[in-house]
Short mmCIF file of N, CA, C and O in Angstrom, two decimals:
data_model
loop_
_atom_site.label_atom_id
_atom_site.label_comp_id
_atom_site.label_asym_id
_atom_site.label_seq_id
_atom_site.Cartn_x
_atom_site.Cartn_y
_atom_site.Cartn_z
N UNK A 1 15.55 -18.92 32.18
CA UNK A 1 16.08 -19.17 30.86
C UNK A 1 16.19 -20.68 30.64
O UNK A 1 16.72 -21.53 31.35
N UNK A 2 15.58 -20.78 29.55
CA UNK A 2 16.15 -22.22 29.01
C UNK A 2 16.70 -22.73 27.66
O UNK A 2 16.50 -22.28 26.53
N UNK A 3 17.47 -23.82 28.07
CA UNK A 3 18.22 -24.22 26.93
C UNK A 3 18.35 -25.36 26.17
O UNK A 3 19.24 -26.11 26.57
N UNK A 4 17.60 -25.82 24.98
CA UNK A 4 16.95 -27.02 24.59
C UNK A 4 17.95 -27.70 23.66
O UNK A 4 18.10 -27.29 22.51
N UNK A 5 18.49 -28.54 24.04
CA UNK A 5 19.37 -29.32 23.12
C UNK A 5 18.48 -30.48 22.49
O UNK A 5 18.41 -31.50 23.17
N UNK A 6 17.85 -30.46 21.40
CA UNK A 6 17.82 -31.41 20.80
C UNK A 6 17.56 -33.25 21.05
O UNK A 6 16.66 -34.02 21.37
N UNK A 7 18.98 -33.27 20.66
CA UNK A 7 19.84 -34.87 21.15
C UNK A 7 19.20 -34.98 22.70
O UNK A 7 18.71 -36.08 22.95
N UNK A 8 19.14 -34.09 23.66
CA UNK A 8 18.82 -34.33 24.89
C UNK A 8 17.57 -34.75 25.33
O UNK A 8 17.63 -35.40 26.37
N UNK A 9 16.55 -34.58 24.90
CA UNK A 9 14.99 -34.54 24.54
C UNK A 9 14.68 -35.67 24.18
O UNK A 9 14.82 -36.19 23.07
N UNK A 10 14.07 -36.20 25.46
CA UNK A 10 13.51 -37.72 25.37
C UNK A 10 12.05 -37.50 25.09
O UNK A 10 11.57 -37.45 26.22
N UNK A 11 10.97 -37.33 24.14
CA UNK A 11 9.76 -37.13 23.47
C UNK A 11 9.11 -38.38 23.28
O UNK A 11 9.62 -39.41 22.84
N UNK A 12 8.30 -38.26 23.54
CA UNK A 12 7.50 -39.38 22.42
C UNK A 12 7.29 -38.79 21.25
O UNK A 12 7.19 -37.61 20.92
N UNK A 13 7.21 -40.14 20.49
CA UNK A 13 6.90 -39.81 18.67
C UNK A 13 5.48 -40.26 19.14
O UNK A 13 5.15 -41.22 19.85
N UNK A 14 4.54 -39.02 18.39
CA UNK A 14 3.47 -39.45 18.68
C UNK A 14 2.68 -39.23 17.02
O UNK A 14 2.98 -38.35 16.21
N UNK A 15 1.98 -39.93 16.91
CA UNK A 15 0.80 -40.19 15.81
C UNK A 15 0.19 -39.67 15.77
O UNK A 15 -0.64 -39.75 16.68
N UNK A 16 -0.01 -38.66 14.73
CA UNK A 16 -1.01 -37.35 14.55
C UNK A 16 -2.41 -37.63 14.00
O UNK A 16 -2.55 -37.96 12.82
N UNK A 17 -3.49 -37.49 14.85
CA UNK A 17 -4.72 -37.88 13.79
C UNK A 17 -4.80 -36.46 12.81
O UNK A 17 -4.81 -35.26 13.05
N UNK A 18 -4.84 -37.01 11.99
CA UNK A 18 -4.77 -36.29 10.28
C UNK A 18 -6.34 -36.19 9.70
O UNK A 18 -6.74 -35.93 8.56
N UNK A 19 -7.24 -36.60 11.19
CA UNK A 19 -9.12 -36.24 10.67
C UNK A 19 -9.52 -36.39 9.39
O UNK A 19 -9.31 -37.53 8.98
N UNK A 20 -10.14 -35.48 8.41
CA UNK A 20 -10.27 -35.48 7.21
C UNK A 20 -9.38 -35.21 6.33
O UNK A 20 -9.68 -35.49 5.17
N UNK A 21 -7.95 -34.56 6.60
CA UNK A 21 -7.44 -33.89 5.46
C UNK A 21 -6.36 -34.78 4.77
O UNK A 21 -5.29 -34.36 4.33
N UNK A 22 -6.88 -36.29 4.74
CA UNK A 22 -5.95 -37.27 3.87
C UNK A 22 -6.50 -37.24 2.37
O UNK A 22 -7.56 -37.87 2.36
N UNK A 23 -6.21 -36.81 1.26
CA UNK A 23 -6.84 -36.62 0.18
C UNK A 23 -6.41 -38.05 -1.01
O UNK A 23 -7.24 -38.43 -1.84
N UNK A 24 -5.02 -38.68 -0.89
CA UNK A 24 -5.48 -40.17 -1.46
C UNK A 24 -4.52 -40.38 -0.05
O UNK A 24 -4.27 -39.64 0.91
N UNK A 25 -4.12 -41.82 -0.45
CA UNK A 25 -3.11 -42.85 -0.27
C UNK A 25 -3.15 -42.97 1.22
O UNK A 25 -4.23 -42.80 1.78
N UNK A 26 -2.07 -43.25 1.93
CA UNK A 26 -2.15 -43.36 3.64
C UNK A 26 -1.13 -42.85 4.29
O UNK A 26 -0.07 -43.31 4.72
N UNK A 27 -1.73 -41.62 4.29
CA UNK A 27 -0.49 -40.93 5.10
C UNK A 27 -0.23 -40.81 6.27
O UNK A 27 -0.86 -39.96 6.90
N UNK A 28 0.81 -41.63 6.97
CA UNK A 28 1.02 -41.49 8.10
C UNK A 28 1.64 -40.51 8.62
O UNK A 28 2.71 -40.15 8.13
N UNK A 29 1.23 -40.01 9.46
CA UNK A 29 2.29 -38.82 10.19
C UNK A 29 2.42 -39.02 11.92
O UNK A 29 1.64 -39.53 12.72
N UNK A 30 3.88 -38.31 12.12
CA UNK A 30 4.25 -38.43 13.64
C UNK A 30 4.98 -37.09 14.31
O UNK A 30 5.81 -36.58 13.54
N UNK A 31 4.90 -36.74 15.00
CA UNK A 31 5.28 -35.31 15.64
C UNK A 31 6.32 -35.87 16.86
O UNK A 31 6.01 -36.80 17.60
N UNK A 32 7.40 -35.25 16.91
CA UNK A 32 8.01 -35.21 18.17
C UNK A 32 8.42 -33.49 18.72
O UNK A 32 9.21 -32.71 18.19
N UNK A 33 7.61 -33.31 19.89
CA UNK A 33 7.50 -32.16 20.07
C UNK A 33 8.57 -31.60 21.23
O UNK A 33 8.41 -31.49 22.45
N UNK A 34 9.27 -31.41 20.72
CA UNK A 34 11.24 -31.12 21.52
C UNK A 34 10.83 -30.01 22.08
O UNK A 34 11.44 -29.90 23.14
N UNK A 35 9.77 -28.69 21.84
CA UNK A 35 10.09 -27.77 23.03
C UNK A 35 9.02 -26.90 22.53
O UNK A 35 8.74 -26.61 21.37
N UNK A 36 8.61 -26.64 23.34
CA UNK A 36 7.45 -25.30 23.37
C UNK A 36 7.17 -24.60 24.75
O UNK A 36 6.86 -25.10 25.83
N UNK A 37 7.43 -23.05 24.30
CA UNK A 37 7.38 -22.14 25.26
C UNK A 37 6.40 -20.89 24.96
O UNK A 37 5.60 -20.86 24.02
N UNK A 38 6.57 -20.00 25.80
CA UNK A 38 6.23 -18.55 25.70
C UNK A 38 4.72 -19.06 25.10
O UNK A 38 4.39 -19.15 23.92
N UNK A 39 3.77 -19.42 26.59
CA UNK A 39 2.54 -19.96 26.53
C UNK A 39 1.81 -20.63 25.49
O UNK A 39 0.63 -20.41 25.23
N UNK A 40 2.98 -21.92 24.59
CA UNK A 40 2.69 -22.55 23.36
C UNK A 40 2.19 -21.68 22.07
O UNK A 40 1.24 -21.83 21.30
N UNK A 41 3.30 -20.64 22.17
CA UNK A 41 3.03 -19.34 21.17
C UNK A 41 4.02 -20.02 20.09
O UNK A 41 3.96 -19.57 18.94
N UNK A 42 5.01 -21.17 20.36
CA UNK A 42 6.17 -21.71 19.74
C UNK A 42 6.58 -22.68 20.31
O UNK A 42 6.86 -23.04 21.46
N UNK A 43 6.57 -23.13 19.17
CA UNK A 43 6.55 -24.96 19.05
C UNK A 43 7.77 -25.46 18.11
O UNK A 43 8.11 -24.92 17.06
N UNK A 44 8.38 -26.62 18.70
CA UNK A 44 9.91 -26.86 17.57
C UNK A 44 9.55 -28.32 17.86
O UNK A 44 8.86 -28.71 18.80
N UNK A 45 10.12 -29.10 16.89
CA UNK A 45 10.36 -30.57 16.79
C UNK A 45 10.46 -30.80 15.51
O UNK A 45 10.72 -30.09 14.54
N UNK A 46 10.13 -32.29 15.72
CA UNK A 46 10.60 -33.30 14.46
C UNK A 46 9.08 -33.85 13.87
O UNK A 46 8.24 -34.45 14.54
N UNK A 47 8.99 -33.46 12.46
CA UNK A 47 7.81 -34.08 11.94
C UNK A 47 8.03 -35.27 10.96
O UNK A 47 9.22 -35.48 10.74
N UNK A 48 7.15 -36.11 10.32
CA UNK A 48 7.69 -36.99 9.65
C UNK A 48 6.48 -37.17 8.75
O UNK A 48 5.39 -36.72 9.10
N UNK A 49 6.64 -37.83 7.57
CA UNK A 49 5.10 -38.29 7.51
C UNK A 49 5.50 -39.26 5.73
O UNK A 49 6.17 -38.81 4.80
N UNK A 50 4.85 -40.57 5.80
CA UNK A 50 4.95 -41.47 4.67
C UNK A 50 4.24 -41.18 3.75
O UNK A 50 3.28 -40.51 4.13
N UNK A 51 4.25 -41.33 2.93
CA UNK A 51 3.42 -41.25 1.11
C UNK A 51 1.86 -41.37 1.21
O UNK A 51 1.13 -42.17 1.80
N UNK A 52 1.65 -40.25 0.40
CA UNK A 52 0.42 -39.80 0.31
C UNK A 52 0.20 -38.48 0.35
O UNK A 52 1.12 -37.74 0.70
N UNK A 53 -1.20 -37.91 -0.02
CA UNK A 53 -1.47 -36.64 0.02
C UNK A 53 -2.71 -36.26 0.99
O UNK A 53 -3.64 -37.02 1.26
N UNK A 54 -2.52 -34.87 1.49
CA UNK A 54 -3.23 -34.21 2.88
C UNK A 54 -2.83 -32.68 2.63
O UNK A 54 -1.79 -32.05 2.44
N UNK A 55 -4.21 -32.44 2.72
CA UNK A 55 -4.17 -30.96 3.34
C UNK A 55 -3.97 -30.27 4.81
O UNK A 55 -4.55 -30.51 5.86
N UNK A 56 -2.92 -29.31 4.50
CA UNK A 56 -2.71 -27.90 5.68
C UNK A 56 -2.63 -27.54 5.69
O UNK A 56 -1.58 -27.28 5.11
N UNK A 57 -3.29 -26.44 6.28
CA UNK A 57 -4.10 -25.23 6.24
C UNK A 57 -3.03 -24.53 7.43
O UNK A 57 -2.62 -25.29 8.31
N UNK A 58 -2.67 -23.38 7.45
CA UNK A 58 -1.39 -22.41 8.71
C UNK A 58 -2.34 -21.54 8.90
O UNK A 58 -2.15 -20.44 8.39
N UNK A 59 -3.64 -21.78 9.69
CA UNK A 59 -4.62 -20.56 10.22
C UNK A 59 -4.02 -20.56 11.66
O UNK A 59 -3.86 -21.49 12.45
N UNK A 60 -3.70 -19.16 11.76
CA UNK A 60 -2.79 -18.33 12.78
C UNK A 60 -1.47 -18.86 13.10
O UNK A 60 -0.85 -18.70 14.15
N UNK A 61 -1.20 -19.36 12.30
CA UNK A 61 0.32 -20.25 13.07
C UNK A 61 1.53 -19.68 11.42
O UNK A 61 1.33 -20.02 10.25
N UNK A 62 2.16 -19.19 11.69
CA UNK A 62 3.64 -19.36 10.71
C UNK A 62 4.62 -20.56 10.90
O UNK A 62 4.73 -21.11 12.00
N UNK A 63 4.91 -20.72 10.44
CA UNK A 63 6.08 -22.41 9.94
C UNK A 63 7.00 -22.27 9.06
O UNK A 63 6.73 -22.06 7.87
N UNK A 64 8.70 -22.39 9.71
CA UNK A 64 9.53 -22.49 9.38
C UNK A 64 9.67 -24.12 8.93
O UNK A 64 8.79 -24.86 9.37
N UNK A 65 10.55 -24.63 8.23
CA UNK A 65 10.59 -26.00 7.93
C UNK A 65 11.74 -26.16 7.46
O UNK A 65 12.08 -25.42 6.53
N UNK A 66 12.80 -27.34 8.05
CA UNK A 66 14.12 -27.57 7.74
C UNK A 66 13.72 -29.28 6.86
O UNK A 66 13.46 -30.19 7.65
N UNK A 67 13.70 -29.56 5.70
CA UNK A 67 13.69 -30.79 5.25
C UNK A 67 14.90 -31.67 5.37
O UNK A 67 15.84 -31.57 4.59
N UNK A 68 14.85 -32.71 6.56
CA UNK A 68 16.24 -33.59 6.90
C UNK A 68 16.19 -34.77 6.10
O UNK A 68 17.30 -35.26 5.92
N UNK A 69 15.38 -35.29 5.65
CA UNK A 69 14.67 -36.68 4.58
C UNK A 69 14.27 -36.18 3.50
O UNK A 69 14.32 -34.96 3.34
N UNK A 70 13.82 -36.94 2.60
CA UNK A 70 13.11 -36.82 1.51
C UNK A 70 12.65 -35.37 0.87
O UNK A 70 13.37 -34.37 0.79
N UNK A 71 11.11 -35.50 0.39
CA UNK A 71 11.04 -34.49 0.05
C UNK A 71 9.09 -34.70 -0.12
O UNK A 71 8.45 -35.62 0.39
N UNK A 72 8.63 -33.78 -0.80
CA UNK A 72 7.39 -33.50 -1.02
C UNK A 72 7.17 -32.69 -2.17
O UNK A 72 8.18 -32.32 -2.77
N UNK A 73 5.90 -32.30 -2.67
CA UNK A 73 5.50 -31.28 -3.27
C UNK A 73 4.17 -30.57 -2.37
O UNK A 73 3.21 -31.12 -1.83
N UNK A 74 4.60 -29.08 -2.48
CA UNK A 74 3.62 -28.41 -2.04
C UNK A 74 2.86 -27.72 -3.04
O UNK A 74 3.58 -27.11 -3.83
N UNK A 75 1.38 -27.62 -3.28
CA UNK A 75 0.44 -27.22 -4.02
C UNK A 75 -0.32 -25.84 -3.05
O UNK A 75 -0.96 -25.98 -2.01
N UNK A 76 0.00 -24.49 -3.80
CA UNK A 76 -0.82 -23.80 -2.47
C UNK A 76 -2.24 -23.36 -3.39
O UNK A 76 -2.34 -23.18 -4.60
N UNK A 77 -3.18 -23.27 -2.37
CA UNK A 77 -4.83 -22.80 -3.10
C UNK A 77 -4.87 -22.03 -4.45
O UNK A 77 -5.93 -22.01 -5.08
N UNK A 78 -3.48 -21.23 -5.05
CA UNK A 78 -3.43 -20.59 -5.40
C UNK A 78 -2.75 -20.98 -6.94
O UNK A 78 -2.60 -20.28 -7.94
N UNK A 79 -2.51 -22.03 -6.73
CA UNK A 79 -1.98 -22.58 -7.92
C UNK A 79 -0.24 -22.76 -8.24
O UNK A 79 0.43 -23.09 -9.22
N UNK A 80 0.09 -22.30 -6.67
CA UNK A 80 1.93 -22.29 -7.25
C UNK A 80 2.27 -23.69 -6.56
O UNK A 80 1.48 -24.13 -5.72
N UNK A 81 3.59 -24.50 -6.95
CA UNK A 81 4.11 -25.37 -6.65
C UNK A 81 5.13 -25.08 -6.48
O UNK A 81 5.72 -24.08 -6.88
N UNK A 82 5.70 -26.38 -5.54
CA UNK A 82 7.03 -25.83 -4.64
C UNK A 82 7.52 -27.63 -4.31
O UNK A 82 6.91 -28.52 -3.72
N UNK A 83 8.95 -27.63 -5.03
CA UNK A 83 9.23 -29.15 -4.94
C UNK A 83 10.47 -28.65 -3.43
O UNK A 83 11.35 -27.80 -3.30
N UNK A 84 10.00 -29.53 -2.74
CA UNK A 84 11.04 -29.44 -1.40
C UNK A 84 11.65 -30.84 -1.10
O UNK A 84 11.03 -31.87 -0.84
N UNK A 85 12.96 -30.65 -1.20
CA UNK A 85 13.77 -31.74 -0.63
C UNK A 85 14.92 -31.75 0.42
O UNK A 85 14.99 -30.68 1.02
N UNK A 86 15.70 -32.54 0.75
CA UNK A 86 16.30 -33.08 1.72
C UNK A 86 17.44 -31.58 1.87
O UNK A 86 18.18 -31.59 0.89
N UNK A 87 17.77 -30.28 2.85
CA UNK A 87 18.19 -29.16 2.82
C UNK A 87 17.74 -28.52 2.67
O UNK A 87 18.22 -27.52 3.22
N UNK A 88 16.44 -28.24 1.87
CA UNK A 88 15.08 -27.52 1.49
C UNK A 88 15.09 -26.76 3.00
O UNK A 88 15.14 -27.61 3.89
N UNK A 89 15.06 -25.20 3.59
CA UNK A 89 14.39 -24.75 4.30
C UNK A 89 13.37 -23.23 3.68
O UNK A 89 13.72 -22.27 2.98
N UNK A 90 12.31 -23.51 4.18
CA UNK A 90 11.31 -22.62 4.03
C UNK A 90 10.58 -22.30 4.83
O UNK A 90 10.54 -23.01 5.83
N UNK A 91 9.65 -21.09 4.76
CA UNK A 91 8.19 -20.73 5.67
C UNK A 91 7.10 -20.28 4.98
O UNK A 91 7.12 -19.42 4.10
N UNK A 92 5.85 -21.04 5.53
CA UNK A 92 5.00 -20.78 5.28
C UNK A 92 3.98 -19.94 6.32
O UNK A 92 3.78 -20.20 7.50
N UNK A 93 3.35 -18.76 5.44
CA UNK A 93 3.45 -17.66 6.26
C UNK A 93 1.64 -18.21 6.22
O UNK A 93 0.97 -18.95 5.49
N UNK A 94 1.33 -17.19 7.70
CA UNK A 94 -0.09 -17.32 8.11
C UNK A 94 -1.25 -17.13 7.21
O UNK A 94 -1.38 -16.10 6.56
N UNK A 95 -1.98 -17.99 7.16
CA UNK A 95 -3.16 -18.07 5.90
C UNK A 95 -3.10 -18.43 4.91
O UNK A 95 -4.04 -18.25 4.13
N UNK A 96 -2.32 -18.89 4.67
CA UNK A 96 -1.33 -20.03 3.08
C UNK A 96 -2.50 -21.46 3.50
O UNK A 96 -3.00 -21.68 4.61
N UNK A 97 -2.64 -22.04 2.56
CA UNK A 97 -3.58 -23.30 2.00
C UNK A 97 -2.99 -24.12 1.42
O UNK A 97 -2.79 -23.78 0.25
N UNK A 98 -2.40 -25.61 1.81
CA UNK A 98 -1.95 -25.95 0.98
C UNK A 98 -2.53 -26.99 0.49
O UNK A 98 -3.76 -26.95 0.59
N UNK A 99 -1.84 -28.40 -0.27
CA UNK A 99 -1.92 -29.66 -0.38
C UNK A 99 -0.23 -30.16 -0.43
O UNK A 99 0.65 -29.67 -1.13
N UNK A 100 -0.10 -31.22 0.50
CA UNK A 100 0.88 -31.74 0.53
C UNK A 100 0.89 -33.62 -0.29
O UNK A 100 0.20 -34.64 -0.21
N UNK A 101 2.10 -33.17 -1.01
CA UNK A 101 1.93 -34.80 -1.76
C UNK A 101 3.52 -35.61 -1.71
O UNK A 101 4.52 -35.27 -2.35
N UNK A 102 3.41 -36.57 -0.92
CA UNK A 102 4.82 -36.53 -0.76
C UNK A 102 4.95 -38.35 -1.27
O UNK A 102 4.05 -39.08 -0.86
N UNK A 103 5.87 -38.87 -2.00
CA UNK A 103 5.79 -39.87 -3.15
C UNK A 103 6.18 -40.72 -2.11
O UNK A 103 5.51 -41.74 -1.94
N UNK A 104 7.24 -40.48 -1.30
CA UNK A 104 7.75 -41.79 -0.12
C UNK A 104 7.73 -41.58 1.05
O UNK A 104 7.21 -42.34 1.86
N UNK A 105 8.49 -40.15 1.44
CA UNK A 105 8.68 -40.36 2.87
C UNK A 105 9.54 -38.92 3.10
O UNK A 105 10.57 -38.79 2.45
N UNK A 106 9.11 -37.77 4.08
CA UNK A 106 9.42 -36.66 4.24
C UNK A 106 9.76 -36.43 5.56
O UNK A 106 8.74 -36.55 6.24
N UNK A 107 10.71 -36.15 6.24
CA UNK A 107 10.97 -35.92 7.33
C UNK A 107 11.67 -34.53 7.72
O UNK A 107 12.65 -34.36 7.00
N UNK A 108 11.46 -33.40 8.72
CA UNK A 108 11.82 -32.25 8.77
C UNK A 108 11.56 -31.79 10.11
O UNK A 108 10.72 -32.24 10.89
N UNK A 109 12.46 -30.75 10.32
CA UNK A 109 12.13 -30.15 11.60
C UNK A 109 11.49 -28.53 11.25
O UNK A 109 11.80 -27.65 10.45
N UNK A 110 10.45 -28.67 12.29
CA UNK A 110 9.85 -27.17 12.28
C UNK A 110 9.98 -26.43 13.91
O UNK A 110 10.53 -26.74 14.97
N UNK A 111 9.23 -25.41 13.44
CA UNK A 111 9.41 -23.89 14.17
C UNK A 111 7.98 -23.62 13.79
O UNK A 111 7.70 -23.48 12.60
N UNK A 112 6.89 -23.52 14.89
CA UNK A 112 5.65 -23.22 14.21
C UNK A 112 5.67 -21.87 15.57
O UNK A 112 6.05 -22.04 16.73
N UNK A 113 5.16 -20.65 14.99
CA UNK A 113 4.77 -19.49 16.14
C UNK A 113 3.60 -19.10 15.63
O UNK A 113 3.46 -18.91 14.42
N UNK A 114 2.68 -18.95 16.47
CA UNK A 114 1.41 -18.63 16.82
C UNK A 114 1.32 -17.16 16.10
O UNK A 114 2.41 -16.58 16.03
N UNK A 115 0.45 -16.62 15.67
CA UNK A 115 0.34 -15.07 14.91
C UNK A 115 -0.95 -14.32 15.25
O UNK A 115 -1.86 -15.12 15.42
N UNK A 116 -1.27 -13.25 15.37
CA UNK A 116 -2.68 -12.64 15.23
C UNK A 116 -3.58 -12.38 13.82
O UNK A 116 -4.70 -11.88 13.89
#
């Protein structure tokens, strides 16, 4: 059994290459990955990411999301929008498409689990 405190979790913040799916501006993003178990079926940490817009795509993965900063807008393939800010928690369920556009600066913790 284990028991992941957070605060205790010395991580690196690491710099996500974001490949093609920067669609304008410069979005930086950084992952701190506090704990993953049950053969990286589930994944928790701290995400962050500065102004600009990028696509992500949740092929096989579901995502919980606690917004601790700022905020964003989410655009899904489908045409709905979703303004998320600072208390904002949500999930985005497996096979959702999005575009993310975030004006300054978004910071949140997730819960990503692996799906069939």
């Amino acid at each position: 059994m284990t028991f992941t405190l957070f605060r205790d979790t010395a991580v690196p913040r690491v710099q996500k290459d974001t490949g093609n799916a920067t669609l304008s501006g410069d979005p930086v993003q950084h992952a701190e990955l506090k704990f993953a178990g049950h053969n990286d079926t589930i994944k928790s940490g701290i995400w962050d990411c500065t102004a600009g817009a990028f696509r992500a795509d949740y092929d096989g993965i579901t995502e919980f999301c606690h917004v601790l900063e700022g905020g964003a807008t989410i655009t899904t393939d489908t045409g709905e929008t979703y303004e998320v800010a600072q208390g904002d928690a949500f999930v985005m369920a497996a096979g959702l498409r999005t575009t993310w556009t975030v004006p300054h600066y978004i910071k949140k913790h997730f819960v990503i689990c692996a799906v069939d």
